Tab-separated table of C-alpha atoms in Angstrom:
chain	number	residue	atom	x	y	z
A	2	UNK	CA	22.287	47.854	-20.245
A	3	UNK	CA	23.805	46.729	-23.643
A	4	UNK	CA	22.574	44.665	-26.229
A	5	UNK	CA	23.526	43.674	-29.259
A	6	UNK	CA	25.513	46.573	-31.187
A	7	UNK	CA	23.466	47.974	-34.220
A	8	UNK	CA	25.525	48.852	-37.236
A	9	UNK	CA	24.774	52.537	-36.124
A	10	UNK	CA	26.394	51.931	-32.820
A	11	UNK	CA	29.162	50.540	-33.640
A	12	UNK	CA	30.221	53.217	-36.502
A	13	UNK	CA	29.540	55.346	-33.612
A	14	UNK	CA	32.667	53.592	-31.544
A	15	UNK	CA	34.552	53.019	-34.506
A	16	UNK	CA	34.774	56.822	-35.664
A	17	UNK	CA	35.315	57.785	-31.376
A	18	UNK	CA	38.456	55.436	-31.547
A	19	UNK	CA	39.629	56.404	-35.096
A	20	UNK	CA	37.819	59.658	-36.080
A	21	UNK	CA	40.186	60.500	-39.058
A	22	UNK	CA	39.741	56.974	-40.461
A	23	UNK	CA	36.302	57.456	-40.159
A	24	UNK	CA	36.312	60.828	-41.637
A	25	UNK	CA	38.034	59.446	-44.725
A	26	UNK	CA	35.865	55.948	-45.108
A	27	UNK	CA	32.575	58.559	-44.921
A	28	UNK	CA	33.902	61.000	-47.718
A	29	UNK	CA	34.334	58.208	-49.791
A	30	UNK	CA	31.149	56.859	-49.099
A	31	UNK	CA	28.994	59.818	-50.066
């Protein structure tokens, strides 16, 4: 059952299909 992706969810898919990306947009986001 999906609805509409929260921001939350789709960092969530984002960093499971780039994790190292992701990695380096949270460092330099802290």
């Amino acid at each position: 059952m999906k609805t509409k992706s929260s921001s939350t969810e789709r960092i969530i898919d984002a960093v499971q299909k780039c994790p190292s990306a992701a990695l380096i947009y949270y460092k330099n986001n802290k």
